[in-house]
PDB file of C-alpha atoms in Angstrom:
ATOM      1  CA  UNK A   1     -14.707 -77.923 115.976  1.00  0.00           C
ATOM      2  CA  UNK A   2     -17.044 -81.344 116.501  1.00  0.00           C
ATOM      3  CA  UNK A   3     -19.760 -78.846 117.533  1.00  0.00           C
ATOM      4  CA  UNK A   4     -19.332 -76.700 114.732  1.00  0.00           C
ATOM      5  CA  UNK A   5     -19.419 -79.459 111.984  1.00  0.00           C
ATOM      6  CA  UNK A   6     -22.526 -81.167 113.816  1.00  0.00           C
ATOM      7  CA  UNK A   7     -24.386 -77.888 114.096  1.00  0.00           C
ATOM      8  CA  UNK A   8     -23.017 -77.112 110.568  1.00  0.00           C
ATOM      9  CA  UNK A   9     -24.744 -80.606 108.889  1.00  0.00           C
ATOM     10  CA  UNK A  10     -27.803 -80.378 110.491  1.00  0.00           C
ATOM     11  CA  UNK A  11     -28.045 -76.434 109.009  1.00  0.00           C
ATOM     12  CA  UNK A  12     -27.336 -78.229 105.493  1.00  0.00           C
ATOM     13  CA  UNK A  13     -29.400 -80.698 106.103  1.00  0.00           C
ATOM     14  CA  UNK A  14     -32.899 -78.952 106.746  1.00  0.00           C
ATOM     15  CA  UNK A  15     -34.181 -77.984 103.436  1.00  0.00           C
ATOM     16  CA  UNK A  16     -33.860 -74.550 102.101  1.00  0.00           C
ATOM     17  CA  UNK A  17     -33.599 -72.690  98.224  1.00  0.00           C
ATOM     18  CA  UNK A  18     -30.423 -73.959  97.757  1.00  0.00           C
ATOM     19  CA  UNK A  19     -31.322 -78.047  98.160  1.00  0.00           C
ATOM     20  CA  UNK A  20     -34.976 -77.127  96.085  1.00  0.00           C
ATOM     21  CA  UNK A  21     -33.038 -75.129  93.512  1.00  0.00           C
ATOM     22  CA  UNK A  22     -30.050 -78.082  92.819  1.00  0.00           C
ATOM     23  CA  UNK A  23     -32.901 -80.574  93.073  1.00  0.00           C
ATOM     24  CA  UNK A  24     -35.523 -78.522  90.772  1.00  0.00           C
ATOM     25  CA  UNK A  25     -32.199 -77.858  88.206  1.00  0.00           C
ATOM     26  CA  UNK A  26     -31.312 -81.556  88.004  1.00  0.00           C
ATOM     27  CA  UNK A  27     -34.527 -83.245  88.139  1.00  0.00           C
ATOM     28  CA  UNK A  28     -35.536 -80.773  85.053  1.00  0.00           C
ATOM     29  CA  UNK A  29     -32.197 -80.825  83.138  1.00  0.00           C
ATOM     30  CA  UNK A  30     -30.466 -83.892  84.500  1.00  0.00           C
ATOM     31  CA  UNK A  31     -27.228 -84.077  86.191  1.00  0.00           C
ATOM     32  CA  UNK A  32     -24.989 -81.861  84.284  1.00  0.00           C
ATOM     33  CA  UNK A  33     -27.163 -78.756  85.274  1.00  0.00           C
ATOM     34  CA  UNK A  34     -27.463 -80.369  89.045  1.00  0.00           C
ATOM     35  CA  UNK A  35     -23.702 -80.635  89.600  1.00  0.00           C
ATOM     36  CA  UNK A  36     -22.811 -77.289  87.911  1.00  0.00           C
ATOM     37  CA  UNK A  37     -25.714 -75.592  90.144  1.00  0.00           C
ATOM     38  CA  UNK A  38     -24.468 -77.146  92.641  1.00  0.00           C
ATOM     39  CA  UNK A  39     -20.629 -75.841  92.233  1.00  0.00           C
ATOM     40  CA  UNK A  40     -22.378 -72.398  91.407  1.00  0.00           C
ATOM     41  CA  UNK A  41     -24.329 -72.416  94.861  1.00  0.00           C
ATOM     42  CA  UNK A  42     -21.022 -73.221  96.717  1.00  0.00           C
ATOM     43  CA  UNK A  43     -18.595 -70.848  94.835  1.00  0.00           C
ATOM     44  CA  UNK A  44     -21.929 -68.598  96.553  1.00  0.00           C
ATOM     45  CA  UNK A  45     -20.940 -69.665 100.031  1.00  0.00           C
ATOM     46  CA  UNK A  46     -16.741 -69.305  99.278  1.00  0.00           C
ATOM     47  CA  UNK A  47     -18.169 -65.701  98.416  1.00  0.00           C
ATOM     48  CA  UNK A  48     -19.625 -65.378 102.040  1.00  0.00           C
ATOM     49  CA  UNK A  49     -16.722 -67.494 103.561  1.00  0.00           C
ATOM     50  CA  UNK A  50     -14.429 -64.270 102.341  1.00  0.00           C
ATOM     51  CA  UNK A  51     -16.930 -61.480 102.856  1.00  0.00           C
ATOM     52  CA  UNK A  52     -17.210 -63.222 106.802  1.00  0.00           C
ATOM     53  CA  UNK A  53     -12.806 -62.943 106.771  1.00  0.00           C
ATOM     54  CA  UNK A  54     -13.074 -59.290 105.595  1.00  0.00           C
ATOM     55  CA  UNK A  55     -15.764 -57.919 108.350  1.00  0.00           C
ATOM     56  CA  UNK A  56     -18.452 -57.148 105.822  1.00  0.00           C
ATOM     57  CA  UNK A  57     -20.868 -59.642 107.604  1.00  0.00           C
ATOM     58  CA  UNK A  58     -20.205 -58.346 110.749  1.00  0.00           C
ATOM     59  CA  UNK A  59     -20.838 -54.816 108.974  1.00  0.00           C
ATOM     60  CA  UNK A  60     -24.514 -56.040 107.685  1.00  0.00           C
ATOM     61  CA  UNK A  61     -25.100 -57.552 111.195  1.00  0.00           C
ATOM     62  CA  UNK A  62     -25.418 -53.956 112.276  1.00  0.00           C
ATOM     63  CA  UNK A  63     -27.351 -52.939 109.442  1.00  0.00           C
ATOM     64  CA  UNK A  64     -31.077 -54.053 109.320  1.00  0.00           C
ATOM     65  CA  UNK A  65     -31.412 -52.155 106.513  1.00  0.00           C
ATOM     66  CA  UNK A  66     -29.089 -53.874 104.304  1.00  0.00           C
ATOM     67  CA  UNK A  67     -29.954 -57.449 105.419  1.00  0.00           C
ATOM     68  CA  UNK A  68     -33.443 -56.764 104.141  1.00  0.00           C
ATOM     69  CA  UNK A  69     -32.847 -55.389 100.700  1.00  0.00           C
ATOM     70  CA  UNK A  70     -30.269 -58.422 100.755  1.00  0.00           C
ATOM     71  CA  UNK A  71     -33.795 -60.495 101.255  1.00  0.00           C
ATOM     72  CA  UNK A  72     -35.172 -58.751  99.430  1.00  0.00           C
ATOM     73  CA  UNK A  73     -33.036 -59.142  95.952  1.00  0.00           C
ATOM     74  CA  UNK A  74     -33.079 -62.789  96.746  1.00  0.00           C
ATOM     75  CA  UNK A  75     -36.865 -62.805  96.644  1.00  0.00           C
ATOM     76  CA  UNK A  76     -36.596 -60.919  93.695  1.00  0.00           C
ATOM     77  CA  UNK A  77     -34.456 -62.919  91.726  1.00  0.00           C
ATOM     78  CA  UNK A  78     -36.831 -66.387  92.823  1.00  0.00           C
ATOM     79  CA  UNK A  79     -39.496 -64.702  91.649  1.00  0.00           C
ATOM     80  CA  UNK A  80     -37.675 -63.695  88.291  1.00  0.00           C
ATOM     81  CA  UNK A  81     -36.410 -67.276  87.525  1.00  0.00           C
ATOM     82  CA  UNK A  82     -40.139 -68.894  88.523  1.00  0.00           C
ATOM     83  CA  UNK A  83     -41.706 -66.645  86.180  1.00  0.00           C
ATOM     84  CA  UNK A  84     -38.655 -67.550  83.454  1.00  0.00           C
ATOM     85  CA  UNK A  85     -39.768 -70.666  83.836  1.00  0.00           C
ATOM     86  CA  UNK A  86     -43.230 -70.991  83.621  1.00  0.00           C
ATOM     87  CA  UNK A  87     -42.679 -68.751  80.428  1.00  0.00           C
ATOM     88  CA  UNK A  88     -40.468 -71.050  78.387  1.00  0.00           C
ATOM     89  CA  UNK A  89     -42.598 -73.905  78.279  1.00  0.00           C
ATOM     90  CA  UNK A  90     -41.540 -76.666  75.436  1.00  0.00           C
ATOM     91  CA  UNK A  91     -43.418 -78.477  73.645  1.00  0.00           C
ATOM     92  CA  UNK A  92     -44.100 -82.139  75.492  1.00  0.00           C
ATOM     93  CA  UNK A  93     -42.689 -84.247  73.096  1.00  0.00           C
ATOM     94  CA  UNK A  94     -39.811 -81.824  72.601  1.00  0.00           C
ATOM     95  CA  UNK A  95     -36.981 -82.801  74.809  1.00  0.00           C
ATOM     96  CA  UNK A  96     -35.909 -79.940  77.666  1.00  0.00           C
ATOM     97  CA  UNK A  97     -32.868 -77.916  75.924  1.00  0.00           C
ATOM     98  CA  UNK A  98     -30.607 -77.189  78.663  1.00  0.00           C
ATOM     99  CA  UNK A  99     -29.101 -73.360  79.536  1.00  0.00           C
ATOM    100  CA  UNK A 100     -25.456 -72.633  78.826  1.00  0.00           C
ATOM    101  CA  UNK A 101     -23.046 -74.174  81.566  1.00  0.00           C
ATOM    102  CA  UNK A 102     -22.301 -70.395  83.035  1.00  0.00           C
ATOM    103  CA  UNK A 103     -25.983 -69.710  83.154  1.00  0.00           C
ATOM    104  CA  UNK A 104     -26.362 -72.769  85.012  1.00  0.00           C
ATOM    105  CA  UNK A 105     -23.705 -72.324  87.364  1.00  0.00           C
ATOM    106  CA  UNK A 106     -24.251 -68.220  87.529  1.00  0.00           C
ATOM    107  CA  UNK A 107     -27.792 -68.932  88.389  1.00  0.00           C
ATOM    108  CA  UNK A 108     -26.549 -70.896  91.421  1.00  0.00           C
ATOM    109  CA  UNK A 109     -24.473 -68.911  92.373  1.00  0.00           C
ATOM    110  CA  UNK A 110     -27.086 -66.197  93.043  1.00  0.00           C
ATOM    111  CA  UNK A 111     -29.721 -68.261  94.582  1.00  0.00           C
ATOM    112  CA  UNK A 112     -26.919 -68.795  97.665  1.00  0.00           C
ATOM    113  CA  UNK A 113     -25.320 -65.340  97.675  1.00  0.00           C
ATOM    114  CA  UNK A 114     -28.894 -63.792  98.250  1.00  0.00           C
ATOM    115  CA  UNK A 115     -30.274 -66.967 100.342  1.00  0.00           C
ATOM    116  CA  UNK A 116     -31.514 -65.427 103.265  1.00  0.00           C
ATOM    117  CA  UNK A 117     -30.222 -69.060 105.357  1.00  0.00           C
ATOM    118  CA  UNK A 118     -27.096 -68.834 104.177  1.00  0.00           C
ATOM    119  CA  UNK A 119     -26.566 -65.258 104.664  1.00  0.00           C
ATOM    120  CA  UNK A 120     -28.245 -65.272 108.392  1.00  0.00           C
ATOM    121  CA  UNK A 121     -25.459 -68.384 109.194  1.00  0.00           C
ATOM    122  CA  UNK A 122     -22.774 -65.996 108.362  1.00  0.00           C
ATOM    123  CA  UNK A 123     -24.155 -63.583 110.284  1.00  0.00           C
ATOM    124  CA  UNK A 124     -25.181 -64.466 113.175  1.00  0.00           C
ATOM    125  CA  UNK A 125     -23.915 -68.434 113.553  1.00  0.00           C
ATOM    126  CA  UNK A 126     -20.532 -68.875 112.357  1.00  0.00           C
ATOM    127  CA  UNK A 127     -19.390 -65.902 114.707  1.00  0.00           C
ATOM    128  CA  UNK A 128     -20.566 -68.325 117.736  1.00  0.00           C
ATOM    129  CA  UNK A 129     -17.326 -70.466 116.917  1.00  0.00           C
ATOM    130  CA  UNK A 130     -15.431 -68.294 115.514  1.00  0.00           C
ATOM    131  CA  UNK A 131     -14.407 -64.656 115.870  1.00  0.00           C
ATOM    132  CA  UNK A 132     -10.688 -64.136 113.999  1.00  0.00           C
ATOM    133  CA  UNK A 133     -10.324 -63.715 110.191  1.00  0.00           C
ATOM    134  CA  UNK A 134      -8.359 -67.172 110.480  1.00  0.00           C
ATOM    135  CA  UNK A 135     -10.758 -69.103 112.652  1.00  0.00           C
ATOM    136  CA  UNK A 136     -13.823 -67.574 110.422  1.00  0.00           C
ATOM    137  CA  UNK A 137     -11.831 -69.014 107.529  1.00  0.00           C
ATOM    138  CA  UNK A 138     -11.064 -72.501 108.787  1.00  0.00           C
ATOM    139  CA  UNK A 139     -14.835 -73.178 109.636  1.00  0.00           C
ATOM    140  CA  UNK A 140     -16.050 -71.170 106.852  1.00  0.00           C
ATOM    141  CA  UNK A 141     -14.358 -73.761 104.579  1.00  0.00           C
ATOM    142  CA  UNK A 142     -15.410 -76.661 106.756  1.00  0.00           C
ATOM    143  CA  UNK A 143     -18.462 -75.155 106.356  1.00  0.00           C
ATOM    144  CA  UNK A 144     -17.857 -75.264 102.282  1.00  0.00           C
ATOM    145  CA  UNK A 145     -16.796 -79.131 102.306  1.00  0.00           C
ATOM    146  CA  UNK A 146     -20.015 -80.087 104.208  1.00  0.00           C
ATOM    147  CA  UNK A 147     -22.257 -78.099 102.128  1.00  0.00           C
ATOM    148  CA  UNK A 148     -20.769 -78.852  98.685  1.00  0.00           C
ATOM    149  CA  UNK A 149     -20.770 -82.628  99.366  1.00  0.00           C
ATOM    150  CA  UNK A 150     -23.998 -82.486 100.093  1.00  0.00           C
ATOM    151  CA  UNK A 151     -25.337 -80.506  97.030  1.00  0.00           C
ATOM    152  CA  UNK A 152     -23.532 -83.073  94.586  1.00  0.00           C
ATOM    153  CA  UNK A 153     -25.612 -85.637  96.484  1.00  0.00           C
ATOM    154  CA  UNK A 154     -28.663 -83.339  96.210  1.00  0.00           C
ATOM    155  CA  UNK A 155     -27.992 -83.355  92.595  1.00  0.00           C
ATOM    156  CA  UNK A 156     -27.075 -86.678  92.006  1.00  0.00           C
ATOM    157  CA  UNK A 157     -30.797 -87.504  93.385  1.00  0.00           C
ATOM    158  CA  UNK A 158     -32.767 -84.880  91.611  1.00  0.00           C
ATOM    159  CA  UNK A 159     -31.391 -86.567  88.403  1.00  0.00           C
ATOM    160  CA  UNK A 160     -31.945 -90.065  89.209  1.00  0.00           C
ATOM    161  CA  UNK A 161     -35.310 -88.952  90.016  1.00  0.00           C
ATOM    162  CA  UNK A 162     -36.219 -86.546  87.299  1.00  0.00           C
ATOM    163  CA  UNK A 163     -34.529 -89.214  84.721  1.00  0.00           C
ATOM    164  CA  UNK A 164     -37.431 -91.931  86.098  1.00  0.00           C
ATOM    165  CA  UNK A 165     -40.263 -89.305  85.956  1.00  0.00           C
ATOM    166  CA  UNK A 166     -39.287 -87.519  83.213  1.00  0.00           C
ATOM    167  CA  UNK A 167     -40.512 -84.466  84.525  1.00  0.00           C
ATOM    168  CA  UNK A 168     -40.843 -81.291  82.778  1.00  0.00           C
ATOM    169  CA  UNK A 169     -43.836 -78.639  82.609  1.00  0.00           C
ATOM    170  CA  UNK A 170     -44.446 -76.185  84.881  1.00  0.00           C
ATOM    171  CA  UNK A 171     -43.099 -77.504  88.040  1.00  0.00           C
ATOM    172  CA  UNK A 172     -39.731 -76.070  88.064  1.00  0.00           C
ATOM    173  CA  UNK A 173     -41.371 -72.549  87.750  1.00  0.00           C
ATOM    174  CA  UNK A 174     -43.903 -73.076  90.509  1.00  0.00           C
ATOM    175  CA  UNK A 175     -40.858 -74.506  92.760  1.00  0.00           C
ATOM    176  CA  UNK A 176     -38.785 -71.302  91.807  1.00  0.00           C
ATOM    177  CA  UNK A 177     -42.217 -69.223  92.885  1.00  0.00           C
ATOM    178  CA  UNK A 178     -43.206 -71.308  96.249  1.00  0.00           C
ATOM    179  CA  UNK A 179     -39.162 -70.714  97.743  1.00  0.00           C
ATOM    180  CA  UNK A 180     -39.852 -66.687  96.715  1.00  0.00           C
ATOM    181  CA  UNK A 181     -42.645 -67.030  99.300  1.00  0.00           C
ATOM    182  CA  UNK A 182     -40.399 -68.864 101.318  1.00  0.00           C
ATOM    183  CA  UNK A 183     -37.684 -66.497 101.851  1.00  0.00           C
ATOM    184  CA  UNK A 184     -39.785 -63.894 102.089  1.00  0.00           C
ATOM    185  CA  UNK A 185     -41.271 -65.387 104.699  1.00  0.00           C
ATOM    186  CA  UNK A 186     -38.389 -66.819 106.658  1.00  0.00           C
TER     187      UNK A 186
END
C-alpha cells in the first residue's frame, strides 16, 4: 500500500487539467469556486473509483476506440469552456460575477471524468496494485483522499493568489484553450 500512495502523490502532484482548472477557477472567482471545483473534480474520480469496481475500465482498456472519443470529449469540452470564457469578458472595473455553485462544481466534475490522466491511471495504473473489486476500491479511495486534499490546497492557493493580482481578462480562457492542446496531445 506505501508504494501505491507514493506512486499515487507523485501522479497528483505533476500538473495536469485538473490542478490548472481548480487553480484557473479560484484565482478568477476566488475560493468558493476553487473549493467547489475542487469537490466537483473529485466526486469525478469517486465516478472512476466505481466504474474501476464494476469492470468498465478494464472494458475501455480493450477498447482503443472508446478511450479516444473519451479524449476526445474531454478536448472538446476544454475547448468549449476556453472559448466560454474568452466570450464573457466583463467590463474591468466591473467585479467578476461568479457561476451558480452546481455549474461550478458540474464543470469540475467533467474536466476529471474526461481527463485523459485520470482516466489512463484507472486504466492502466491502479490495476498494477490492485486487481479485485475490493482492493480496486480500497486504493481507489486512497487514491480519492490524496487527490482531494490536494485540490483544496490547489484551491486555497489559486485564491490567495488571484485575490493579490486581481486577475481577470482573458487568461482563464486561454488556460482553458492551452490544456485542450494539452490533452490532446498527451
Amino acid at each position: 500500500m506505501w508504494a501505491f500512495v507514493l506512486a499515487s502523490a507523485v501522479l497528483i502532484a505533476v500538473p495536469g487539467p485538473n490542478m490548472v482548472y481548480i487553480v484557473t477557477r479560484a484565482a478568477a472567482h476566488g475560493r468558493r469556486a476553487g473549493l467547489l471545483s475542487a469537490l466537483g473534480v473529485e466526486t469525478g474520480t469517486l465516478v472512476h473509483v466505481g466504474l474501476a469496481v464494476a469492470g468498465v475500465a478494464a472494458l475501455l482498456a480493450g477498447a482503443p476506440a472508446a478511450s479516444g472519443a473519451i479524449r476526445c470529449a474531454g478536448v472538446g469540452y476544454l475547448l468549449w469552456l476556453g472559448l466560454r470564457a474568452l466570450r464573457h469578458r466583463p467590463a474591468p472595473a466591473a467585479p467578476i460575477v461568479p457561476e451558480s455553485a452546481a455549474r461550478m462544481f458540474r464543470d469540475g466534475a467533467l474536466v476529471n471524468l474526461l481527463n485523459p490522466k485520470v482516466a489512463l491511471f484507472f486504466l492502466a495504473f491502479l490495476p498494477q496494485f490492485a486487481t479485485t473489486p475490493a482492493g480496486l476500491l480500497v486504493h481507489g479511495t486512497v487514491f480519492f483522499a490524496l487527490a482531494l486534499a490536494a485540490d483544496l490546497g490547489y484551491a486555497l492557493a489559486g485564491a490567495a493568489v488571484g485575490g493579490r493580482l486581481r486577475v481577470g481578462g482573458r487568461w482563464p480562457g486561454m488556460i482553458y484553450l492551452a490544456l485542450a492542446g494539452y490533452a490532446a496531445l498527451a
